[in-house]
Coordinates of C-alpha atoms in Angstrom, one line a residue:
X262 CA -38.7 34.9 57.1
X263 CA -37.9 34.9 60.8
X264 CA -34.9 36.9 61.8
X265 CA -32.8 35.3 64.4
X266 CA -30.8 37.4 66.8
X267 CA -27.1 37.4 66.4
X268 CA -25.3 35.1 68.7
X269 CA -22.6 36.9 70.6
X270 CA -19.1 35.7 69.7
X271 CA -17.2 34.3 72.6
X272 CA -13.7 35.4 73.5
X273 CA -12.3 32.0 72.6
X274 CA -13.9 32.1 69.2
X275 CA -12.4 35.5 68.5
X276 CA -8.9 34.2 69.3
X277 CA -9.4 31.2 67.0
X278 CA -10.5 33.5 64.1
X279 CA -7.6 35.8 64.7
X280 CA -5.0 33.0 64.7
X281 CA -6.4 31.6 61.4
X282 CA -6.0 35.0 59.7
X283 CA -2.8 36.1 61.5
X284 CA -0.2 36.9 58.8
X285 CA 2.7 36.8 61.3
X286 CA 1.8 33.2 62.3
X287 CA 1.7 32.2 58.6
X288 CA 5.1 33.7 58.0
X289 CA 6.5 32.0 61.0
X290 CA 5.2 28.6 59.8
X291 CA 6.7 29.2 56.4
X292 CA 10.1 30.0 57.8
X293 CA 10.0 27.0 60.1
X294 CA 9.2 24.8 57.0
X295 CA 12.0 26.4 55.1
X296 CA 14.4 25.7 57.9
X297 CA 13.3 22.1 58.0
X298 CA 13.9 21.7 54.2
X299 CA 17.3 23.4 54.5
X300 CA 18.3 21.1 57.4
X301 CA 17.3 18.0 55.3
X302 CA 19.3 19.3 52.4
X303 CA 22.4 19.9 54.6
X304 CA 22.0 16.4 56.0
X305 CA 21.8 14.9 52.5
X306 CA 24.9 16.9 51.5
X307 CA 26.7 15.5 54.5
X308 CA 25.7 12.0 53.7
X309 CA 26.8 12.4 50.0
X310 CA 30.3 13.8 50.7
X311 CA 32.4 14.1 47.5
X312 CA 35.7 12.4 47.0
X313 CA 37.3 15.9 47.0
X314 CA 36.0 16.5 50.5
X315 CA 37.3 13.1 51.7
X316 CA 40.7 13.8 50.1
X317 CA 41.0 17.0 52.2
X318 CA 40.2 14.8 55.2
X319 CA 42.9 12.3 54.3
X320 CA 45.5 15.1 54.1
X321 CA 44.5 16.7 57.4
X322 CA 44.6 13.3 59.2
X323 CA 48.0 12.5 57.8
X324 CA 49.3 15.8 59.0
X325 CA 48.1 15.0 62.5
X326 CA 50.3 11.9 62.6
X327 CA 53.4 13.5 61.1
X328 CA 56.1 13.1 62.2
X329 CA 55.6 11.2 65.4
X330 CA 53.6 8.3 63.9
X331 CA 54.7 7.7 60.3
X332 CA 53.1 4.3 60.0
X333 CA 49.7 4.6 61.7
X334 CA 47.6 1.5 62.3
X335 CA 44.2 0.8 60.8
X336 CA 42.5 1.9 64.1
X337 CA 44.6 5.1 64.2
X338 CA 43.5 6.1 60.7
X339 CA 39.9 5.2 61.3
X340 CA 39.7 7.0 64.7
X341 CA 41.3 10.2 63.4
X342 CA 39.2 10.3 60.2
X343 CA 36.1 10.0 62.4
X344 CA 37.2 12.9 64.5
X345 CA 37.7 15.0 61.4
X346 CA 34.3 14.1 60.1
X347 CA 32.6 14.9 63.4
X348 CA 34.3 18.3 63.4
X349 CA 33.7 19.4 59.9
X350 CA 30.7 17.3 58.8
X351 CA 28.9 16.4 62.0
X352 CA 25.9 14.9 60.3
X353 CA 27.7 12.4 58.2
X354 CA 28.4 9.6 60.8
X355 CA 25.0 10.3 62.4
X356 CA 23.2 9.6 59.1
X357 CA 25.1 6.5 57.9
X358 CA 25.0 3.3 59.9
X359 CA 28.1 2.1 61.7
X360 CA 28.2 -1.0 59.6
X361 CA 28.0 1.0 56.3
X362 CA 30.7 3.4 57.5
X363 CA 33.0 0.5 58.6
X364 CA 32.5 -1.2 55.2
X365 CA 33.2 2.0 53.4
X366 CA 36.4 2.6 55.4
X367 CA 37.7 -0.9 54.9
X368 CA 36.8 -1.0 51.2
X369 CA 37.9 2.5 50.2
X370 CA 39.1 5.1 52.7
X371 CA 41.8 3.0 54.4
X372 CA 43.6 2.4 51.1
X373 CA 43.3 6.0 50.0
X374 CA 44.6 7.4 53.3
X375 CA 47.5 5.0 53.3
X376 CA 48.5 6.3 49.9
X377 CA 48.4 9.8 51.3
X378 CA 50.5 8.9 54.2
X379 CA 53.1 7.2 51.9
X380 CA 53.2 10.3 49.8
X381 CA 53.8 12.4 52.9
X382 CA 56.6 10.2 54.0
X383 CA 58.2 10.4 50.6
X384 CA 57.9 14.2 50.2
X385 CA 59.1 14.8 53.8
X386 CA 62.3 12.6 53.4
X387 CA 62.9 14.3 50.0
X388 CA 62.6 17.7 51.6
X389 CA 65.2 16.8 54.2
X390 CA 67.6 15.4 51.6
X391 CA 67.2 18.7 49.6
X392 CA 67.9 20.7 52.7
X393 CA 71.0 18.6 53.5
X394 CA 72.3 19.5 50.0
X395 CA 71.7 23.2 50.5
X396 CA 73.1 23.3 54.1
X397 CA 76.1 21.1 53.6
X398 CA 76.9 21.6 49.9
X399 CA 76.6 17.9 49.1
X400 CA 75.4 16.1 46.0
X401 CA 73.2 13.3 47.3
X402 CA 73.0 10.3 44.9
X403 CA 69.8 10.5 43.0
X404 CA 67.0 8.1 44.1
X405 CA 65.9 8.0 40.4
X406 CA 69.2 6.6 39.3
X407 CA 69.9 2.9 39.9
X408 CA 72.8 3.3 42.3
X409 CA 74.5 0.1 43.3
X410 CA 75.1 -0.6 47.0
X411 CA 78.8 -0.1 46.2
X412 CA 78.1 3.4 44.7
X413 CA 76.2 4.4 47.8
X414 CA 78.9 3.0 50.1
X415 CA 81.7 4.8 48.3
X416 CA 79.8 8.1 48.5
X417 CA 79.0 7.8 52.1
X418 CA 82.6 6.9 53.0
X419 CA 84.0 9.9 51.2
X420 CA 85.9 12.4 53.4
X421 CA 83.4 15.1 52.6
X422 CA 80.4 13.1 53.8
X423 CA 82.2 11.9 56.9
X424 CA 82.9 15.5 57.9
X425 CA 79.3 16.5 57.3
X426 CA 78.1 13.5 59.4
X427 CA 80.2 14.6 62.4
X428 CA 78.9 18.1 62.0
X429 CA 75.4 16.8 62.8
X430 CA 76.5 16.1 66.4
X431 CA 78.9 19.0 66.9
X432 CA 77.7 21.2 69.8
X433 CA 79.1 24.3 68.1
X434 CA 77.1 23.7 65.0
X435 CA 73.3 24.1 64.4
X436 CA 73.2 21.8 61.3
X437 CA 70.2 19.8 62.2
X438 CA 68.1 22.8 63.3
X439 CA 69.1 24.6 60.1
X440 CA 68.2 21.7 57.9
X441 CA 64.8 21.3 59.8
X442 CA 63.9 24.9 59.2
X443 CA 64.8 24.7 55.5
X444 CA 62.9 21.4 55.0
X445 CA 59.8 22.5 57.0
X446 CA 59.6 26.3 56.9
X447 CA 56.0 26.5 58.0
X448 CA 56.0 23.8 60.6
X449 CA 59.2 25.0 62.3
X450 CA 57.5 28.0 63.7
X451 CA 54.7 26.2 65.4
X452 CA 54.7 25.1 69.1
X453 CA 57.8 23.8 70.7
X454 CA 56.5 20.2 71.1
X455 CA 55.9 20.0 67.3
X456 CA 59.2 21.5 66.5
X457 CA 61.0 19.0 68.7
X458 CA 59.4 16.2 66.8
X459 CA 60.4 17.9 63.5
X460 CA 63.9 18.2 64.8
X461 CA 64.0 14.6 65.8
X462 CA 62.6 13.4 62.5
X463 CA 65.2 15.6 60.6
X464 CA 68.0 14.2 62.7
X465 CA 66.8 10.6 62.0
X466 CA 66.8 11.2 58.2
X467 CA 70.2 13.0 58.3
X468 CA 71.7 10.1 60.3
X469 CA 70.5 7.6 57.7
X470 CA 71.6 9.6 54.7
X471 CA 75.0 10.7 56.1
X472 CA 76.1 7.9 58.4
X473 CA 79.2 6.5 56.6
X474 CA 78.7 3.0 58.1
X475 CA 75.0 2.7 57.4
X476 CA 74.7 1.0 54.0
X477 CA 71.7 2.9 52.5
X478 CA 70.3 6.4 52.0
X479 CA 66.6 5.4 51.8
X480 CA 64.5 5.9 54.9
X481 CA 63.0 2.4 55.5
X482 CA 60.5 1.9 58.3
X483 CA 62.6 0.1 60.9
X484 CA 65.8 2.2 60.8
X485 CA 63.8 5.4 60.7
X486 CA 61.5 4.4 63.6
X487 CA 64.5 3.2 65.6
X488 CA 66.3 6.5 65.3
X489 CA 63.2 8.5 65.9
X490 CA 62.6 6.7 69.2
X491 CA 66.2 6.8 70.3
X492 CA 66.8 10.5 69.4
X493 CA 63.5 11.6 70.9
X494 CA 64.3 9.9 74.3
X495 CA 67.8 11.5 74.2
X496 CA 66.4 14.9 73.5
X497 CA 63.9 14.6 76.2
X498 CA 66.3 13.3 78.8
X499 CA 69.6 14.9 77.9
X500 CA 68.3 18.0 75.9
X501 CA 70.5 17.0 73.0
X502 CA 71.2 14.3 70.4
X503 CA 74.7 13.0 70.7
X504 CA 77.1 11.0 68.4
X505 CA 77.0 8.2 71.0
X506 CA 73.3 7.9 70.3
X507 CA 74.0 7.3 66.6
X508 CA 76.8 4.8 67.4
X509 CA 74.6 2.8 69.8
X510 CA 71.9 2.5 67.1
X511 CA 74.4 1.3 64.6
X512 CA 75.7 -1.4 67.0
X513 CA 72.1 -2.7 67.3
X514 CA 71.9 -2.8 63.5
X515 CA 75.2 -4.7 62.9
X516 CA 73.5 -8.2 63.0
X517 CA 70.9 -7.0 60.5
X518 CA 73.4 -5.4 58.2
X519 CA 75.5 -8.5 58.1
X520 CA 72.6 -10.2 56.4
X521 CA 72.8 -7.7 53.6
X522 CA 76.4 -8.1 52.7
X523 CA 77.2 -6.6 49.3
X524 CA 77.6 -9.2 46.6
X525 CA 80.3 -8.3 44.1
X526 CA 79.7 -8.7 40.4
X527 CA 82.1 -11.6 40.1
X528 CA 80.6 -13.2 43.1
X529 CA 84.0 -14.4 44.2
X530 CA 84.9 -12.0 47.0
X531 CA 84.4 -13.5 50.4
X532 CA 82.0 -11.7 52.6
X533 CA 83.5 -9.7 55.4
X534 CA 83.8 -11.6 58.7
X535 CA 82.2 -10.2 61.8
X536 CA 85.6 -9.3 63.2
X537 CA 86.5 -7.4 60.1
X538 CA 83.2 -5.6 60.0
X539 CA 83.5 -4.5 63.6
X540 CA 87.1 -3.4 63.0
X541 CA 85.9 -1.1 60.2
X542 CA 83.2 0.1 62.6
X543 CA 85.7 1.0 65.3
X544 CA 88.0 2.7 62.8
X545 CA 85.2 4.8 61.5
X546 CA 84.4 6.2 64.9
X547 CA 88.0 6.5 66.2
X548 CA 88.7 10.1 66.9
X549 CA 92.1 9.6 68.3
X550 CA 93.7 11.5 65.5

């Protein structure tokens, strides 16, 4: 058998052989593969967010709006929830199509987040009512009991409630601030801008609940938003909320309230005339004595 001389190994071949049997390279490739698998798993987890995670998102979004925007629009909710998702689950909106996300928001998330916002409005108003009770020593008619409009009107026109109402706007008193701090003990110590909004919201609820000539204690949308805007402008421009601000709002509401004239049980009493109503209004705010 003929022996052939060994062919010298070139430098390039040596490098190839070394790379094929290099343990460090193998380990690096394995780690890279593991990272890819982990990233795929994270992406899948982001796409399959649980209802519990979305609920946390709803809560955080609603807190963003409170108290300056208590009735956000569809676009407000959608935009803010998308911001929250991009911050906490950045892969979610990248992985789902825009059409699928929009359908999901319309079909599910919008309704759920509206419920959360409604809960926040209710608990916040209840917190202020409770703080009014503690600060002013009043017994507010229970919302669970079926109080008639007459019951509510009699309570609001009592001397005790009238005195408490005027205290809201007394420069020597800090009633609104005290109520705000009791109702929102954690929010009250945040930045000044947020506290100002909390202060204005608290003043708005207090004015609805305690105003002797406003016929309800429930914080419906229109009267609450009207007071919030008016009081916020007053605080910004005049650095205070005055009794005159409350009176001017009430004058705007007179035409609306006349449409909700109380119907007596016997249905025989004639409704108050506009002149009589305005006379009662003037008497209520007459401080000549």
